[in-house]
Amino acid sequence: MGDLVVEQLSVTYDDLVALRPLDLRLRPGNMLAVTGPSGAGKSSLLWALGGAVTPAGGRLSLDGTQLDGRDKAARLGVALIPQGNGLAGSLNATENILVPLLALGTTPGEARRRTQTALELVGLQESGRHLVDELSGGQQQRVALARAFAMRAAVILADESTSDLDAGNRERMIAALRAEAARGAIVVLATHDPEAAAEADAELALDEGVASWPRPLPVT
Ligand code: ADP
C-alpha cells in the first residue's frame, strides 16, 4: 500500500466552488479527520477522493497510480462510505457486504468469512439476514462500515459514518477505524463530532472550501 497524493484538487458545481485547490499527502496508517460546518466542502472532498465526483482541477494518485473515476478507485481499494451509507435497501445486511466482495473477485468462501467477521466486528452478527430497510439508521451505518472493513480497503473514506450512533457504538466504530489504520489503511473521516475528530492523527478543517490545519499530519 502506498501514499494517497492530492495535488491542487478542486471541486466546483457550476459557479459554486465547493473545494479550493488542496494539496495533501496521506501515508498508510494515517487517520485524518475532516471537520467544518455544514456546506464547508467535506463531502465534496471525500467524493472527489473516491472518484464519485469529477474534480474541477488537480491530480490524485494512490501508490503512484492515477485515480480517476469510481470504478478505478474501487479496483484500487478505495472504499467510499457516503452519507446515507450507499446500501441497497432491498438486500439484507450480509448481501450488501458480500456482493461487492464477489464483484471484486474475492472467492465465495473467503467473501463469506470476511462478511461474517466484519458483521461481528460491528456487533451485527445477529442481523445479517435483516433487510437494510428494516435496520435503524445507526445499524445501517454499522453495515456500511462493515462493508468497508470486509473489503480490506487501502483507503477508507467515511462521511459522517458515526453520526447516528450511540456513544458505545461510536467508540467501537472509531476503534475499528483506528484498527484499519493500524493495519496500514489510510482513513479519512468527515465529522461534525469533536470527540471523533480528536481520535484521528490529524485534523483538516474546511470552511467554504478553504482548508486549514488545526492539527497537522505527523511529520514522518
Ligand atoms: P459538507 O459535506 O461540508 O456539508 P458539501 O461538500 O456537501 O459540504 O457541500 C459544499 C457546497 O457544495 C455547499 O454549498 C453545497 O450546497 C454545494 N453542493 C454539494 N453538492 C452539490 C451538488 N451536487 N450540486 C450543487 N451544489 C452542491
CSV table of C-alpha atoms and ligand atoms in Angstrom, one decimal:
chain,number,residue,atom,x,y,z
A,1,MET,CA,0.0,0.0,0.0
A,2,GLY,CA,1.3,3.5,-0.8
A,3,ASP,CA,0.6,7.1,-0.3
A,4,LEU,CA,-2.5,8.9,-1.4
A,5,VAL,CA,-1.3,12.1,-3.1
A,6,VAL,CA,-3.6,15.0,-3.8
A,7,GLU,CA,-2.3,18.0,-5.8
A,8,GLN,CA,-4.3,21.1,-6.3
A,9,LEU,CA,-7.6,19.2,-6.1
A,10,SER,CA,-10.7,21.4,-6.5
A,11,VAL,CA,-14.4,20.7,-6.8
A,12,THR,CA,-17.0,23.1,-8.3
A,13,TYR,CA,-20.7,22.8,-9.1
A,14,ASP,CA,-21.3,25.3,-11.9
A,15,ASP,CA,-20.4,28.6,-10.4
A,16,LEU,CA,-20.1,27.3,-6.8
A,17,VAL,CA,-16.6,26.5,-5.6
A,18,ALA,CA,-17.1,23.7,-3.0
A,19,LEU,CA,-13.4,22.9,-2.6
A,20,ARG,CA,-10.5,25.3,-3.3
A,21,PRO,CA,-7.2,23.8,-4.6
A,22,LEU,CA,-5.9,21.4,-2.0
A,23,ASP,CA,-2.6,19.6,-1.6
A,24,LEU,CA,-2.4,16.6,0.7
A,25,ARG,CA,-0.3,13.5,1.2
A,26,LEU,CA,-1.6,10.7,3.3
A,27,ARG,CA,0.5,7.7,4.2
A,28,PRO,CA,-0.6,4.2,5.0
A,29,GLY,CA,-1.6,4.2,8.7
A,30,ASN,CA,-2.8,7.9,8.7
A,31,MET,CA,-6.2,8.6,10.1
A,32,LEU,CA,-7.4,12.1,9.1
A,33,ALA,CA,-10.5,13.9,10.4
A,34,VAL,CA,-12.1,16.4,8.1
A,35,THR,CA,-14.1,18.9,10.0
A,36,GLY,CA,-16.1,22.1,9.3
A,37,PRO,CA,-19.7,23.3,9.3
A,38,SER,CA,-22.4,22.0,7.0
A,39,GLY,CA,-21.7,23.1,3.4
A,40,ALA,CA,-18.0,23.6,4.1
A,41,GLY,CA,-17.0,21.0,1.4
A,42,LYS,CA,-16.3,17.9,3.4
A,43,SER,CA,-18.5,15.6,1.3
A,44,SER,CA,-17.1,17.1,-1.9
A,45,LEU,CA,-13.6,16.3,-0.8
A,46,LEU,CA,-14.4,12.7,0.1
A,47,TRP,CA,-16.4,12.2,-3.2
A,48,ALA,CA,-13.5,13.6,-5.2
A,49,LEU,CA,-11.1,11.3,-3.3
A,50,GLY,CA,-13.4,8.4,-4.0
A,51,GLY,CA,-13.9,9.2,-7.7
A,52,ALA,CA,-17.6,9.8,-7.2
A,53,VAL,CA,-17.3,13.4,-8.4
A,54,THR,CA,-15.1,14.6,-11.2
A,55,PRO,CA,-12.7,17.3,-9.8
A,56,ALA,CA,-12.7,20.7,-11.5
A,57,GLY,CA,-8.9,20.5,-11.4
A,58,GLY,CA,-5.9,18.8,-9.9
A,59,ARG,CA,-4.5,15.3,-9.7
A,60,LEU,CA,-5.0,12.4,-7.4
A,61,SER,CA,-2.9,9.2,-7.1
A,62,LEU,CA,-2.7,6.2,-4.9
A,63,ASP,CA,0.7,4.4,-4.7
A,64,GLY,CA,1.7,6.2,-7.9
A,65,THR,CA,-1.3,5.2,-9.9
A,66,GLN,CA,-3.6,8.0,-11.1
A,67,LEU,CA,-7.1,7.8,-9.6
A,68,ASP,CA,-9.9,8.8,-12.0
A,69,GLY,CA,-13.4,7.6,-11.7
A,70,ARG,CA,-15.3,5.5,-9.3
A,71,ASP,CA,-14.6,2.1,-10.9
A,72,LYS,CA,-10.9,2.6,-11.0
A,73,ALA,CA,-10.9,3.9,-7.4
A,74,ALA,CA,-12.8,0.8,-6.2
A,75,ARG,CA,-10.5,-1.5,-8.1
A,76,LEU,CA,-7.5,0.1,-6.4
A,77,GLY,CA,-9.1,-0.4,-3.0
A,78,VAL,CA,-10.7,3.0,-2.3
A,79,ALA,CA,-13.9,2.5,-0.2
A,80,LEU,CA,-16.2,5.4,-0.1
A,81,ILE,CA,-18.9,5.3,2.7
A,82,PRO,CA,-21.2,8.1,1.7
A,83,GLN,CA,-23.7,9.9,3.9
A,84,GLY,CA,-26.8,7.8,3.7
A,85,ASN,CA,-24.5,4.8,3.6
A,86,GLY,CA,-24.9,3.8,-0.1
A,87,LEU,CA,-26.5,0.4,0.9
A,88,ALA,CA,-29.1,-1.5,-1.2
A,89,GLY,CA,-32.2,-1.3,0.9
A,90,SER,CA,-33.9,-4.3,-0.7
A,91,LEU,CA,-30.9,-6.6,0.1
A,92,ASN,CA,-30.1,-7.9,3.5
A,93,ALA,CA,-27.0,-6.8,5.5
A,94,THR,CA,-25.0,-9.9,4.6
A,95,GLU,CA,-25.7,-9.5,0.9
A,96,ASN,CA,-24.7,-5.8,1.0
A,97,ILE,CA,-21.3,-6.8,2.2
A,98,LEU,CA,-20.9,-10.0,0.2
A,99,VAL,CA,-21.9,-8.8,-3.3
A,100,PRO,CA,-19.2,-6.1,-3.7
A,101,LEU,CA,-16.6,-8.6,-2.5
A,102,LEU,CA,-17.7,-11.1,-5.1
A,103,ALA,CA,-17.7,-8.3,-7.7
A,104,LEU,CA,-14.1,-7.5,-6.9
A,105,GLY,CA,-13.2,-11.2,-7.4
A,106,THR,CA,-13.0,-12.5,-3.9
A,107,THR,CA,-13.7,-16.2,-3.8
A,108,PRO,CA,-17.2,-17.1,-2.4
A,109,GLY,CA,-15.7,-18.9,0.7
A,110,GLU,CA,-13.4,-16.0,1.5
A,111,ALA,CA,-16.1,-13.5,0.9
A,112,ARG,CA,-18.4,-15.3,3.4
A,113,ARG,CA,-15.7,-15.5,6.0
A,114,ARG,CA,-14.8,-11.8,5.7
A,115,THR,CA,-18.5,-10.8,5.8
A,116,GLN,CA,-19.1,-12.8,9.0
A,117,THR,CA,-16.0,-11.3,10.6
A,118,ALA,CA,-17.0,-7.8,9.6
A,119,LEU,CA,-20.5,-8.2,10.9
A,120,GLU,CA,-19.1,-9.5,14.2
A,121,LEU,CA,-16.7,-6.5,14.4
A,122,VAL,CA,-19.6,-4.0,14.2
A,123,GLY,CA,-21.7,-6.1,16.6
A,124,LEU,CA,-24.3,-7.1,14.0
A,125,GLN,CA,-23.7,-10.8,13.7
A,126,GLU,CA,-27.4,-11.5,14.5
A,127,SER,CA,-28.7,-9.0,11.9
A,128,GLY,CA,-27.1,-10.4,8.7
A,129,ARG,CA,-30.5,-11.7,7.4
A,130,HIS,CA,-32.3,-8.4,8.1
A,131,LEU,CA,-33.2,-6.3,5.1
A,132,VAL,CA,-31.3,-3.0,5.3
A,133,ASP,CA,-34.6,-1.1,5.0
A,134,GLU,CA,-35.6,-2.8,8.3
A,135,LEU,CA,-32.5,-1.7,10.2
A,136,SER,CA,-32.2,1.6,12.2
A,137,GLY,CA,-30.1,4.4,10.9
A,138,GLY,CA,-27.3,3.5,13.3
A,139,GLN,CA,-27.4,-0.1,12.3
A,140,GLN,CA,-27.2,0.9,8.6
A,141,GLN,CA,-24.1,3.0,9.4
A,142,ARG,CA,-22.5,-0.1,11.0
A,143,VAL,CA,-23.3,-2.3,8.0
A,144,ALA,CA,-21.7,0.4,5.7
A,145,LEU,CA,-18.6,0.4,7.9
A,146,ALA,CA,-18.6,-3.4,7.9
A,147,ARG,CA,-18.6,-3.4,4.2
A,148,ALA,CA,-15.5,-1.2,4.0
A,149,PHE,CA,-13.8,-3.4,6.7
A,150,ALA,CA,-14.6,-6.6,4.8
A,151,MET,CA,-13.1,-5.1,1.6
A,152,ARG,CA,-9.7,-4.5,3.4
A,153,ALA,CA,-9.6,-1.3,1.6
A,154,ALA,CA,-6.4,0.6,1.1
A,155,VAL,CA,-8.3,3.9,1.6
A,156,ILE,CA,-11.5,4.3,3.7
A,157,LEU,CA,-13.4,7.5,3.1
A,158,ALA,CA,-16.1,7.7,5.8
A,159,ASP,CA,-18.6,10.6,5.5
A,160,GLU,CA,-20.3,11.2,8.9
A,161,SER,CA,-20.3,7.5,9.4
A,162,THR,CA,-20.6,7.8,13.2
A,163,SER,CA,-23.3,10.5,13.3
A,164,ASP,CA,-26.3,8.2,14.1
A,165,LEU,CA,-24.5,6.0,16.7
A,166,ASP,CA,-24.9,6.0,20.4
A,167,ALA,CA,-21.8,6.7,22.5
A,168,GLY,CA,-20.8,3.0,22.9
A,169,ASN,CA,-21.1,2.1,19.2
A,170,ARG,CA,-19.4,5.3,18.2
A,171,GLU,CA,-16.4,4.4,20.3
A,172,ARG,CA,-16.4,0.9,19.0
A,173,MET,CA,-16.5,2.1,15.4
A,174,ILE,CA,-13.8,4.7,15.9
A,175,ALA,CA,-11.7,2.0,17.4
A,176,ALA,CA,-12.4,-0.2,14.4
A,177,LEU,CA,-11.4,2.6,12.1
A,178,ARG,CA,-8.2,3.1,14.1
A,179,ALA,CA,-7.5,-0.6,13.8
A,180,GLU,CA,-7.9,-0.3,10.0
A,181,ALA,CA,-5.3,2.5,10.0
A,182,ALA,CA,-3.0,0.3,12.2
A,183,ARG,CA,-3.2,-2.5,9.6
A,184,GLY,CA,-2.0,0.1,7.0
A,185,ALA,CA,-5.1,1.6,5.6
A,186,ILE,CA,-5.5,5.4,5.0
A,187,VAL,CA,-8.6,6.5,6.8
A,188,VAL,CA,-10.4,9.8,6.2
A,189,LEU,CA,-13.4,10.6,8.4
A,190,ALA,CA,-15.6,13.6,7.7
A,191,THR,CA,-17.2,14.5,11.0
A,192,HIS,CA,-19.1,17.2,13.0
A,193,ASP,CA,-18.2,15.4,16.2
A,194,PRO,CA,-15.2,16.9,18.0
A,195,GLU,CA,-14.7,13.6,20.0
A,196,ALA,CA,-14.5,11.6,16.8
A,197,ALA,CA,-12.1,14.2,15.3
A,198,ALA,CA,-9.9,14.0,18.4
A,199,GLU,CA,-9.3,10.3,17.8
A,200,ALA,CA,-7.7,11.0,14.5
A,201,ASP,CA,-4.0,11.6,14.0
A,202,ALA,CA,-4.7,15.0,12.3
A,203,GLU,CA,-7.5,17.4,11.6
A,204,LEU,CA,-8.1,19.2,8.4
A,205,ALA,CA,-10.8,21.9,8.8
A,206,LEU,CA,-12.8,23.2,5.8
A,207,ASP,CA,-14.6,26.5,5.7
A,208,GLU,CA,-16.3,27.5,2.4
A,209,GLY,CA,-14.0,25.1,0.6
A,210,VAL,CA,-10.8,26.6,2.1
A,211,ALA,CA,-8.6,24.2,4.1
A,212,SER,CA,-6.7,24.9,7.3
A,213,TRP,CA,-4.9,22.5,9.7
A,214,PRO,CA,-5.9,22.8,13.4
A,215,ARG,CA,-3.8,19.6,13.9
A,216,PRO,CA,-1.4,18.9,11.0
A,217,LEU,CA,-0.3,15.4,10.0
A,218,PRO,CA,2.6,13.9,11.9
A,219,VAL,CA,5.9,14.6,10.1
A,220,THR,CA,7.5,11.2,9.1
B,1,ADP,P1,-20.4,19.4,3.7
B,1,ADP,O1,-20.1,18.0,3.4
B,1,ADP,O2,-19.2,20.1,4.5
B,1,ADP,O3,-21.7,19.7,4.3
B,1,ADP,P2,-20.6,19.6,0.8
B,1,ADP,O4,-19.4,19.2,0.1
B,1,ADP,O5,-21.8,18.7,0.8
B,1,ADP,O6,-20.3,20.2,2.3
B,1,ADP,O7,-21.1,21.0,0.1
B,1,ADP,C1,-20.2,22.1,-0.3
B,1,ADP,C2,-21.0,23.1,-1.1
B,1,ADP,O8,-21.4,22.5,-2.3
B,1,ADP,C3,-22.3,23.5,-0.4
B,1,ADP,O9,-22.5,24.9,-0.7
B,1,ADP,C4,-23.4,22.6,-1.1
B,1,ADP,O10,-24.6,23.3,-1.2
B,1,ADP,C5,-22.8,22.5,-2.5
B,1,ADP,N1,-23.1,21.2,-3.2
B,1,ADP,C6,-22.9,20.0,-2.7
B,1,ADP,N2,-23.3,19.1,-3.6
B,1,ADP,C7,-23.8,19.7,-4.7
B,1,ADP,C8,-24.4,19.4,-5.9
B,1,ADP,N3,-24.5,18.1,-6.2
B,1,ADP,N4,-24.8,20.3,-6.8
B,1,ADP,C9,-24.6,21.6,-6.4
B,1,ADP,N5,-24.1,22.1,-5.3
B,1,ADP,C10,-23.7,21.1,-4.4
